[in-house]
XYZ file of C-alpha atoms in Angstrom:
695
model
C 67.304 29.916 -56.669
C 70.870 31.181 -56.161
C 69.933 32.718 -52.775
C 68.590 29.362 -51.590
C 71.494 26.884 -51.314
C 69.315 24.161 -49.822
C 65.982 22.758 -51.046
C 62.931 24.471 -49.601
C 61.361 22.919 -46.498
C 57.827 23.700 -45.360
C 54.239 22.588 -45.741
C 51.330 23.174 -48.072
C 47.554 22.685 -48.019
C 44.855 22.999 -50.624
C 41.537 21.906 -52.031
C 40.821 20.198 -55.332
C 37.778 20.047 -57.608
C 36.879 17.689 -60.426
C 34.838 19.461 -63.102
C 34.617 16.832 -65.848
C 34.659 13.082 -65.296
C 34.541 10.570 -68.159
C 36.165 7.230 -68.800
C 39.126 8.637 -70.769
C 39.096 12.377 -70.087
C 39.017 14.251 -66.768
C 39.494 17.882 -65.740
C 40.672 18.920 -62.264
C 41.507 22.230 -60.647
C 43.187 23.023 -57.355
C 43.928 25.914 -55.015
C 46.996 25.606 -52.772
C 48.839 27.625 -50.154
C 52.547 26.972 -49.405
C 54.798 28.113 -46.545
C 58.543 27.383 -46.700
C 60.787 27.658 -43.631
C 64.199 27.614 -45.394
C 64.158 30.093 -47.029
C 61.065 31.866 -45.744
C 58.519 32.036 -48.541
C 54.740 32.182 -48.546
C 52.818 31.904 -51.785
C 49.588 30.645 -53.271
C 48.847 28.855 -56.501
C 45.966 27.927 -58.760
C 46.261 25.041 -61.187
C 44.326 23.224 -63.899
C 44.961 19.584 -64.874
C 43.812 17.671 -67.961
C 44.030 13.875 -67.647
C 43.943 11.549 -70.664
C 43.272 7.806 -70.429
C 44.165 7.889 -66.694
C 47.861 7.846 -67.706
C 48.980 11.206 -69.125
C 48.433 14.623 -67.509
C 48.945 18.189 -68.732
C 49.105 20.897 -66.059
C 49.197 24.668 -65.919
C 48.796 27.303 -63.248
C 49.552 30.671 -61.656
C 51.683 31.462 -58.577
C 51.923 34.572 -56.451
C 53.594 35.239 -53.099
C 56.126 37.256 -51.060
C 59.886 37.762 -51.455
C 59.383 39.242 -54.868
C 57.782 36.194 -56.404
C 55.630 37.724 -59.105
C 55.156 41.375 -59.933
C 52.036 43.212 -58.766
C 52.573 46.146 -61.106
C 52.763 43.820 -64.090
C 50.056 41.412 -62.945
C 50.548 37.749 -62.141
C 53.624 37.160 -64.237
C 54.524 33.819 -62.660
C 53.025 30.770 -64.307
C 53.924 27.117 -64.482
C 53.473 24.405 -67.099
C 53.991 20.696 -66.676
C 53.224 17.121 -67.621
C 53.280 13.736 -65.933
C 52.974 10.026 -66.561
C 51.026 7.819 -64.169
C 51.128 4.092 -63.720
C 50.002 1.624 -61.079
C 52.127 -1.378 -60.092
C 49.782 -3.753 -58.360
C 48.053 -1.353 -56.001
C 50.938 1.169 -55.747
C 50.421 4.317 -57.880
C 53.563 6.030 -59.240
C 53.636 9.415 -60.985
C 56.704 10.987 -62.705
C 56.312 14.690 -63.407
C 58.124 17.636 -64.963
C 57.297 21.347 -64.709
C 58.659 24.538 -66.250
C 58.433 27.829 -64.302
C 59.490 31.081 -66.081
C 59.595 32.819 -62.691
C 60.436 36.393 -61.760
C 62.365 36.687 -58.474
C 62.814 40.267 -57.234
C 62.165 41.549 -60.768
C 64.966 39.325 -62.158
C 63.796 36.735 -64.714
C 64.955 33.277 -63.783
C 63.647 30.067 -65.344
C 63.235 27.009 -63.158
C 62.817 23.348 -64.075
C 61.468 20.706 -61.731
C 61.431 16.961 -62.128
C 60.244 14.497 -59.536
C 58.092 11.535 -58.750
C 55.377 10.546 -56.293
C 54.699 7.120 -54.840
C 51.448 6.321 -53.069
C 51.585 3.833 -50.222
C 48.680 1.888 -48.825
C 46.019 -0.243 -50.434
C 43.810 1.017 -53.220
C 40.124 1.145 -52.313
C 38.344 -1.302 -54.588
C 35.486 -2.031 -52.221
C 32.055 -0.652 -52.978
C 29.943 1.186 -50.404
C 28.378 -0.947 -47.700
C 24.597 -0.528 -47.860
C 22.222 -1.633 -45.149
C 18.449 -1.283 -45.374
C 16.929 -1.023 -41.908
C 13.232 -1.961 -42.024
C 11.144 -2.534 -38.926
C 9.139 -5.752 -39.098
C 11.438 -7.389 -41.654
C 11.406 -11.176 -41.202
C 13.510 -13.443 -43.445
C 14.015 -10.545 -45.900
C 10.232 -10.152 -46.268
C 8.097 -7.200 -45.172
C 4.342 -6.623 -45.423
C 2.774 -3.237 -46.157
C -0.858 -2.131 -46.503
C -1.121 1.469 -47.819
C -4.856 1.964 -47.248
C -4.585 4.783 -44.649
C -6.159 2.784 -41.826
C -3.309 3.694 -39.483
C -1.666 0.247 -39.582
C 1.426 -0.427 -41.735
C 0.366 2.278 -44.198
C 3.944 3.205 -45.109
C 7.094 1.228 -45.707
C 9.639 2.977 -43.479
C 13.115 2.330 -44.900
C 16.281 3.313 -43.073
C 19.080 3.872 -45.612
C 22.552 3.384 -44.118
C 25.504 3.778 -46.529
C 29.113 3.523 -45.322
C 32.302 3.991 -47.340
C 35.862 5.244 -46.872
C 35.333 7.705 -49.721
C 32.628 10.163 -50.641
C 29.362 8.877 -52.107
C 28.635 10.382 -55.532
C 25.278 8.723 -56.169
C 22.769 6.362 -54.587
C 19.559 4.768 -55.815
C 16.788 2.791 -54.173
C 14.492 0.732 -56.389
C 11.174 -1.049 -55.964
C 10.473 -3.649 -58.652
C 7.375 -5.659 -59.496
C 7.265 -9.423 -60.052
C 8.443 -8.921 -63.646
C 11.516 -7.154 -62.215
C 10.393 -3.857 -63.751
C 11.195 -0.683 -61.806
C 7.941 0.819 -60.527
C 9.309 3.285 -57.975
C 12.747 4.834 -57.593
C 14.410 7.159 -55.120
C 17.825 8.588 -55.877
C 20.479 11.149 -55.133
C 23.372 12.125 -57.361
C 26.221 14.601 -57.253
C 25.008 18.010 -58.379
C 27.626 20.196 -60.063
C 25.310 22.435 -61.986
C 24.444 25.007 -59.352
C 26.316 28.217 -58.631
C 29.562 28.090 -56.659
C 28.920 28.855 -53.002
C 31.776 29.455 -50.539
C 29.523 28.471 -47.633
C 28.987 25.073 -49.239
C 32.731 24.800 -49.915
C 33.552 25.520 -46.265
C 31.127 22.850 -45.071
C 32.606 20.289 -47.462
C 36.054 20.904 -45.989
C 34.896 19.524 -42.640
C 32.142 17.043 -43.456
C 33.194 13.606 -44.652
C 31.344 11.563 -47.272
C 28.708 14.182 -47.972
C 29.156 14.788 -51.700
C 25.618 13.463 -52.050
C 23.356 13.737 -48.992
C 21.881 10.377 -48.020
C 18.517 10.600 -46.232
C 18.223 8.692 -42.992
C 14.751 7.419 -43.874
C 12.718 6.901 -47.043
C 8.964 6.308 -46.989
C 7.031 4.369 -49.625
C 3.243 4.635 -49.750
C 2.557 1.926 -52.330
C 2.502 4.254 -55.342
C 4.496 4.209 -58.563
C 6.768 6.965 -59.875
C 3.677 8.386 -61.593
C 1.735 8.473 -58.330
C -0.592 5.598 -59.238
C -1.632 3.105 -56.559
C 0.057 -0.199 -57.318
C -1.967 -3.441 -57.180
C -1.563 -6.010 -54.433
C 1.265 -8.417 -55.084
C 4.941 -9.216 -54.589
C 7.557 -6.489 -55.009
C 11.296 -6.315 -54.467
C 13.440 -3.661 -52.799
C 17.162 -2.999 -53.060
C 19.586 -0.074 -53.074
C 22.880 0.672 -54.792
C 25.527 3.373 -54.370
C 28.762 4.508 -56.030
C 31.738 6.187 -54.377
C 34.121 8.725 -55.917
C 36.448 5.925 -57.093
C 33.557 4.408 -59.068
C 33.268 1.460 -56.705
C 29.673 0.256 -56.663
C 27.874 -1.386 -53.773
C 24.505 -3.144 -53.752
C 22.315 -4.022 -50.787
C 20.566 -7.303 -50.228
C 17.216 -7.660 -51.988
C 14.140 -7.717 -49.776
C 10.698 -8.989 -50.687
C 7.702 -6.695 -50.162
C 4.196 -8.104 -49.904
C 1.771 -5.306 -50.778
C -1.595 -6.384 -49.392
C -4.608 -4.114 -48.900
C -7.190 -6.929 -48.721
C -8.455 -7.760 -45.213
C -9.067 -11.312 -43.971
C -12.434 -12.839 -44.909
C -14.983 -14.745 -42.870
C -18.544 -15.182 -41.650
C -20.331 -16.277 -38.453
C -23.680 -17.923 -37.778
C -25.623 -19.036 -34.692
C -28.724 -21.253 -34.708
C -29.964 -20.541 -31.166
C -29.053 -17.345 -29.305
C -30.409 -18.436 -25.888
C -28.106 -20.136 -23.406
C -29.220 -21.419 -20.009
C -26.259 -23.123 -18.286
C -28.204 -24.526 -15.320
C -27.386 -28.190 -15.929
C -30.862 -29.291 -16.990
C -29.618 -30.481 -20.362
C -31.478 -27.806 -22.321
C -29.529 -24.944 -23.919
C -26.592 -25.503 -21.572
C -24.251 -24.199 -24.310
C -24.311 -22.627 -27.743
C -22.461 -23.628 -30.931
C -21.141 -20.796 -33.124
C -20.303 -21.707 -36.725
C -17.201 -19.964 -38.115
C -15.998 -19.738 -41.695
C -12.702 -17.843 -41.341
C -9.786 -17.536 -43.768
C -6.647 -19.479 -42.942
C -3.157 -18.049 -42.606
C -4.272 -15.053 -40.532
C -4.295 -14.223 -36.835
C -7.774 -14.620 -35.286
C -9.136 -13.819 -31.869
C -12.613 -14.523 -30.506
C -14.176 -12.797 -27.486
C -17.377 -12.967 -25.448
C -18.262 -9.502 -24.124
C -21.124 -8.385 -21.904
C -23.528 -5.522 -22.616
C -21.102 -3.017 -21.077
C -18.246 -4.148 -23.312
C -16.247 -6.021 -20.653
C -14.358 -9.087 -21.891
C -15.611 -12.358 -20.379
C -13.881 -15.055 -22.418
C -11.144 -15.097 -25.061
C -9.816 -17.544 -27.673
C -6.729 -16.976 -29.865
C -5.932 -18.921 -33.045
C -2.822 -18.202 -35.087
C -3.576 -19.756 -38.458
C -6.266 -22.405 -38.100
C -9.482 -21.207 -36.377
C -12.066 -23.948 -35.639
C -15.157 -24.357 -37.781
C -17.355 -24.628 -34.676
C -16.910 -22.925 -31.323
C -18.816 -23.982 -28.201
C -19.448 -21.625 -25.271
C -20.845 -23.003 -22.034
C -21.670 -19.670 -20.397
C -18.509 -19.583 -18.297
C -15.711 -17.013 -18.003
C -11.932 -17.501 -18.039
C -12.090 -18.807 -14.455
C -14.736 -21.383 -15.448
C -17.436 -19.631 -13.435
C -20.954 -19.209 -14.831
C -21.427 -15.555 -15.742
C -24.346 -13.354 -14.711
C -27.618 -13.210 -16.544
C -27.635 -10.723 -19.352
C -27.046 -9.981 -23.006
C -23.708 -10.970 -24.516
C -21.960 -10.491 -27.838
C -19.489 -12.719 -29.641
C -16.811 -10.742 -31.501
C -14.122 -12.067 -33.843
C -11.056 -10.007 -34.810
C -8.985 -11.004 -37.835
C -5.572 -9.508 -38.697
C -3.227 -10.453 -41.531
C 0.534 -9.930 -41.822
C 0.035 -6.556 -43.530
C -2.097 -5.224 -40.682
C -5.439 -5.418 -42.517
C -8.285 -6.086 -40.107
C -11.739 -7.678 -40.107
C -14.332 -7.541 -37.332
C -17.326 -9.910 -37.169
C -20.046 -9.876 -34.515
C -22.932 -12.027 -33.316
C -25.016 -9.759 -31.062
C -27.763 -10.505 -28.555
C -26.789 -13.817 -26.986
C -29.178 -14.131 -24.036
C -27.933 -15.964 -20.957
C -30.712 -16.856 -18.512
C -30.548 -18.731 -15.218
C -34.182 -18.438 -14.180
C -37.689 -18.472 -15.627
C -38.508 -14.779 -15.345
C -35.592 -13.145 -17.159
C -35.729 -10.043 -19.336
C -33.109 -8.695 -21.724
C -32.508 -5.639 -23.868
C -30.049 -4.867 -26.649
C -29.467 -1.900 -28.945
C -28.538 -1.780 -32.623
C -25.698 0.717 -32.087
C -23.633 2.063 -29.233
C -23.749 5.634 -30.588
C -26.595 7.619 -32.063
C -27.445 11.184 -32.988
C -31.019 12.310 -32.201
C -30.577 15.005 -34.834
C -31.586 12.580 -37.568
C -32.380 9.136 -36.109
C -33.852 7.234 -33.160
C -32.247 4.461 -31.147
C -33.710 1.008 -31.798
C -34.045 -1.058 -28.591
C -34.770 -4.788 -28.793
C -36.545 -6.490 -25.853
C -36.676 -10.170 -24.942
C -38.803 -11.837 -22.238
C -38.076 -15.434 -21.190
C -41.623 -15.678 -19.810
C -44.571 -13.785 -21.286
C -47.469 -15.420 -19.433
C -48.782 -13.451 -16.464
C -46.901 -10.256 -17.355
C -48.442 -7.332 -15.463
C -46.225 -4.423 -16.611
C -42.825 -3.616 -18.040
C -40.866 -0.358 -17.587
C -37.957 0.935 -19.685
C -35.811 3.509 -17.842
C -33.045 5.713 -19.272
C -30.643 7.515 -16.915
C -27.786 9.926 -17.549
C -24.189 9.567 -16.334
C -25.175 10.985 -12.920
C -27.919 8.381 -12.440
C -30.753 10.880 -12.989
C -33.756 9.479 -14.839
C -34.321 11.322 -18.113
C -36.869 9.020 -19.772
C -39.367 6.332 -18.812
C -41.563 4.178 -21.059
C -44.006 1.571 -19.688
C -46.802 -0.635 -20.968
C -48.493 -4.024 -20.603
C -48.166 -5.128 -24.213
C -44.900 -6.842 -25.031
C -43.108 -5.013 -27.878
C -40.544 -6.525 -30.188
C -38.736 -3.189 -30.423
C -38.786 0.176 -28.684
C -37.475 3.471 -30.070
C -35.911 6.385 -28.206
C -35.758 9.676 -30.061
C -33.261 11.251 -27.668
C -35.810 13.352 -25.744
C -36.294 13.550 -21.978
C -39.392 13.476 -19.751
C -40.329 16.949 -21.024
C -39.806 15.919 -24.653
C -36.700 18.079 -24.943
C -33.575 16.735 -26.604
C -30.985 15.477 -24.133
C -27.386 16.631 -24.234
C -24.446 14.667 -25.572
C -23.014 12.094 -23.197
C -23.302 8.583 -21.760
C -26.676 7.065 -20.853
C -27.752 3.717 -19.381
C -30.907 1.819 -20.394
C -32.645 -0.699 -18.087
C -35.756 -2.886 -18.472
C -37.867 -4.326 -15.656
C -40.892 -6.652 -15.770
C -43.518 -7.331 -13.073
C -45.686 -10.473 -13.163
C -49.113 -11.267 -11.674
C -47.537 -13.612 -9.122
C -45.433 -10.745 -7.743
C -42.214 -11.828 -9.474
C -40.098 -8.908 -10.732
C -37.139 -9.245 -13.075
C -34.515 -6.688 -14.103
C -32.275 -6.674 -17.146
C -28.628 -5.746 -17.050
C -28.082 -2.139 -18.071
C -26.988 -1.250 -21.590
C -24.801 1.811 -22.241
C -25.338 4.174 -25.153
C -23.595 7.404 -26.193
C -25.701 10.292 -27.451
C -23.630 12.342 -29.880
C -25.258 15.136 -31.876
C -22.059 17.101 -32.514
C -19.971 16.734 -35.700
C -16.287 15.885 -35.294
C -13.713 18.586 -34.626
C -11.144 18.480 -37.438
C -7.516 19.569 -37.262
C -5.316 19.794 -40.346
C -1.779 20.935 -41.041
C 0.882 20.209 -43.639
C 4.587 20.803 -44.093
C 6.723 22.124 -45.686
C 5.025 25.469 -46.208
C 6.195 25.547 -49.845
C 5.917 22.166 -51.585
C 8.476 21.420 -54.322
C 8.202 17.864 -55.769
C 10.607 18.351 -58.693
C 13.285 15.774 -57.878
C 15.990 18.076 -56.501
C 15.871 16.545 -53.015
C 14.405 19.615 -51.282
C 10.831 19.652 -49.917
C 9.986 16.679 -52.135
C 7.242 15.210 -49.932
C 4.295 16.861 -48.245
C 3.657 15.540 -44.743
C -0.055 15.759 -43.909
C -1.233 15.764 -40.301
C -4.993 15.186 -40.026
C -6.566 14.471 -36.647
C -10.082 14.462 -35.199
C -11.785 14.872 -31.833
C -15.186 13.249 -31.367
C -17.244 11.670 -28.606
C -18.221 8.560 -30.542
C -15.149 8.132 -32.749
C -14.687 8.364 -36.519
C -16.422 6.061 -38.990
C -14.845 7.415 -42.201
C -12.827 10.395 -43.436
C -11.571 11.961 -46.647
C -9.008 14.557 -47.746
C -9.551 16.125 -51.171
C -6.805 18.214 -52.749
C -8.414 20.380 -55.428
C -6.603 21.510 -58.576
C -6.631 25.121 -59.877
C -9.853 24.300 -61.778
C -11.509 23.266 -58.492
C -11.622 19.587 -59.430
C -10.393 16.749 -57.189
C -6.700 16.213 -57.953
C -5.697 13.822 -55.176
C -7.926 11.995 -52.686
C -6.926 10.272 -49.460
C -9.673 8.425 -47.597
C -10.133 5.688 -45.062
C -12.238 4.149 -42.324
C -11.727 4.646 -38.605
C -9.337 7.220 -37.214
C -7.192 8.962 -39.872
C -3.649 7.786 -40.347
C -1.229 10.072 -38.531
C 1.448 9.781 -41.201
C 0.154 10.660 -44.665
C 2.822 11.597 -47.208
C 2.186 12.969 -50.684
C 4.632 13.069 -53.597
C 2.708 15.707 -55.572
C 1.119 13.302 -58.052
C -2.598 13.010 -58.761
C -4.497 9.728 -58.680
C -3.810 9.569 -62.442
C -0.088 10.244 -62.072
C -0.150 13.923 -63.089
C 2.344 16.202 -61.314
C 1.190 19.397 -59.609
C 1.587 22.617 -61.571
C 4.316 25.126 -60.789
C 3.508 28.133 -58.608
C -0.111 27.117 -58.028
C -2.222 26.890 -54.891
C -4.183 23.690 -54.257
C -7.236 23.966 -52.002
C -7.686 21.299 -49.329
C -11.175 20.097 -48.357
C -11.558 17.602 -45.511
C -14.554 15.486 -44.541
C -15.345 13.231 -41.600
C -18.324 11.238 -40.356
C -18.449 9.947 -36.790
C -19.922 6.655 -35.601
C -23.158 8.406 -34.660
C -23.606 9.614 -38.241
C -22.710 13.298 -37.736
C -20.863 14.696 -40.751
C -18.699 17.721 -41.408
C -16.910 19.043 -44.492
C -14.824 22.189 -44.677
C -11.977 23.872 -46.494
C -8.875 24.075 -44.315
C -6.413 26.041 -46.417
C -4.186 25.761 -49.447
C -1.068 23.850 -50.381
C 1.407 26.215 -52.009
C 3.516 24.712 -54.790
C 6.926 26.174 -55.550
C 8.264 26.942 -59.017
C 9.286 23.456 -60.145
C 12.501 22.698 -62.024
C 11.834 19.492 -63.957
C 14.578 17.339 -65.464
C 14.437 16.554 -69.180
C 16.751 14.719 -71.554
C 18.030 18.004 -72.972
C 18.322 19.912 -69.708
C 15.851 21.410 -67.271
C 12.426 22.965 -67.657
C 10.327 25.405 -65.674
C 6.680 25.424 -66.752
C 4.303 28.027 -65.305
C 0.628 28.341 -66.231
C -0.349 31.276 -64.059
C 1.929 34.127 -65.098
C -1.056 36.325 -65.897
C -1.170 39.110 -68.455
C -3.881 41.595 -69.248
C -6.442 40.126 -71.638
C -5.098 40.031 -75.197
C -1.994 41.978 -74.157
C 1.571 41.381 -73.010
C 1.266 43.551 -69.895
C 2.158 41.586 -66.771
C -0.410 41.554 -63.948
C 1.064 43.090 -60.802
C 0.044 40.259 -58.441
C 1.949 37.664 -60.479
C 5.331 39.374 -60.300
C 6.150 37.401 -57.138
C 6.234 34.248 -59.255
C 8.829 35.770 -61.562
C 10.821 36.904 -58.524
C 11.039 33.250 -57.527
C 12.111 32.346 -61.084
C 14.901 34.923 -60.751
C 16.137 33.196 -57.571
C 16.184 29.816 -59.302
C 17.986 31.095 -62.404
C 20.617 32.696 -60.177
C 21.154 29.296 -58.573
C 21.512 27.591 -61.967
C 23.777 30.331 -63.288
C 25.747 28.144 -65.698
C 22.691 27.441 -67.819
C 21.435 29.219 -70.901
C 17.714 29.963 -70.679
C 15.199 30.051 -73.511
C 11.925 31.767 -72.590
C 9.039 30.241 -74.528
C 5.581 31.771 -74.773
C 2.502 29.612 -75.503
C -1.192 30.425 -75.927
C -4.539 28.683 -76.286
C -6.279 28.444 -79.679
C -8.691 31.356 -79.235
C -7.987 33.736 -82.123
C -5.943 33.468 -85.288
C -2.670 31.596 -85.541
C -0.710 34.726 -86.458
C -2.180 36.798 -83.635
C -1.414 34.101 -81.072
C 2.113 33.752 -82.434
C 2.723 37.481 -82.040
C 1.114 37.531 -78.592
C 3.243 34.624 -77.338
C 6.430 36.364 -78.521
C 5.380 39.646 -76.909
C 4.667 37.934 -73.596
C 7.981 36.081 -73.712
C 9.630 39.481 -74.316
C 7.865 40.923 -71.250
C 9.201 38.096 -69.098
C 12.658 38.515 -70.664
C 12.711 42.213 -69.776
C 11.570 41.483 -66.228
C 14.350 38.948 -65.660
C 17.021 41.285 -67.044
C 15.723 44.148 -64.897
C 16.070 41.921 -61.833
C 19.666 40.859 -62.342
C 19.717 38.003 -64.867
C 22.460 38.455 -67.475
C 20.817 39.081 -70.843
C 23.591 37.081 -72.542
C 22.155 33.943 -70.921
C 18.641 34.598 -72.203
C 16.824 34.032 -75.463
C 13.120 34.036 -76.258
C 10.632 32.504 -78.625
C 6.884 32.324 -79.096
C 4.945 29.378 -80.477
C 1.324 30.506 -80.246
C -0.879 27.434 -79.920
C 1.454 25.138 -81.883
C 2.428 22.979 -78.877
C -0.582 22.424 -76.584
C -0.134 20.305 -73.464
C -3.883 19.906 -72.840
C -7.186 19.824 -74.710
C -8.038 23.275 -76.111
C -11.724 22.337 -76.312
C -12.132 22.751 -72.528
C -11.569 25.790 -70.319
C -9.301 23.711 -68.108
C -7.181 22.689 -71.091
C -6.979 26.245 -72.445
C -5.835 27.493 -69.030
C -2.985 24.964 -69.004
C -1.971 25.863 -72.552
C -1.637 29.580 -71.698
C 1.822 29.257 -70.215
C 5.432 30.394 -70.156
C 8.197 27.802 -70.177
C 11.858 28.267 -69.331
C 14.193 25.742 -70.984
C 17.565 25.528 -69.207
C 20.553 24.076 -71.044
C 24.124 24.036 -69.808
C 26.717 26.183 -71.518
């Protein structure tokens, strides 16, 4: 410019976008602000760049600013056109450019020509993202998992750590079977299809490497992409990621052993009487063990109150025969009484096995008596407690007395006789034949002989529990949306119980809209505290859009008390499913009046949610498709499906969706997705689908 004898000096800042990215053709746009000190100018610009074969660029843009640059009354009359050639020498990029600017300065036309070059210094990033999989319990790149909801190693907890100097544009995590086939995949990729949002833009200005969000943790529950439970076996895990310069990184491959089978074994004992008095008769017992190798085993002797007396631990090779001489860990002979031998087996995946030999009688004198019970918990509501008695000496018995006392030591029941029984039964009643309350009770047996000798057994504890478990259930998020967009993909289920005797088994049933079991979680013992659901049925079917799924939970405690109840509903969002030709929204419960196209008032909330989604995906054309079941003639169903699609079309337009984006069609019962011979199938076929395709 003739009023500017020296080149302009100042600074500029801006933000760039890449809209199209292919191997040989790319489209960029940029917004810049410039402030020059000499002379003082302040102006902004918008530009568009087309790049061919990564060598040649064509550029164009608009400029407007102060000092008469541009003309407000005539619009933005300042534009610029240019071209450039790019080449890389080694790792140094060089760009030579030319631009033409038919500018207007203070209403005086004045063409400007610029030529220049840019040289980039520094090394070119050719290194792929660094990916680290952080897995607790990983040993020599091998991890064991047992997804059977027993509370031990039910989920594979994977920490995904991706580092790179540039932004990550996609990441994938794969689980493969022994044939190296992908059975489960998790992924994230750059999404450019949603509406432009200045809030998102502002965040991206300040957050590094967040083009694609990378979750801190990923959980795998042993299911495939279709939701099916995978068989036990060897699987492989690895992750890969790509940065914005198309550098690709791959993690190390880890081996997964999926194992839901517990250890196996059996126990046997020939003689259950031990009398360690040094007379050479029954001074010890021999327990035969047939236990699987390669697992961790532990054996324990416990008394009738459950206290541990003696312990053995074997890592991989338990003995075939185990001898116990009636002594504790300190090599002292234990008291007279009834003892149990318990074996615990645990494998690398956390599966457990428990084996027991009950009623080992240890006697140090002639007149010894013992009692044992068949269970530590019982419910008088529907069963009696079976009590086994054993007398070392039966000759000269004058009387025996069985006494039951509560936790405060108050006698609640007494049974006595002269005849020696093999078993006694307590029905849970007291001295007045009224049922006792829940709680802890102690059972004792005494025997009196003709010679005046009296013997007492050690007490045995039992829990009376007539009350069903208390169940607590919750789930999050409130609206479940397993459609692959990265938001609210998994449902976290929190199921807990409170019970005096503990839980024997439990079950969670998620019922479909036809009130049939859709997904079932069940297990033994206390429920797992970390149940995650990906929205797939046991057969791999995905939940339906905008439907409510009832939840029914069941539990049985160790005393046999059972409870089943409905605890609420899981609300499913309107799902946007990916297809080869775009996206699809499929909704089965947009209800119309019977045989008509009049929309039911209560279902308008579903369409309101569809409006929100279509506003988000505002660069997509939308075809509204109506479908029916096969009740009625083909022509009538065709007309009805078109009329209902028209009703939905009108509703969307009335609520802000541009009619130029919308089209409609009706297919009657031409394209069923389920069996029309069943009511369930006909319900699924009566649907409205929204097919989204990019402009």
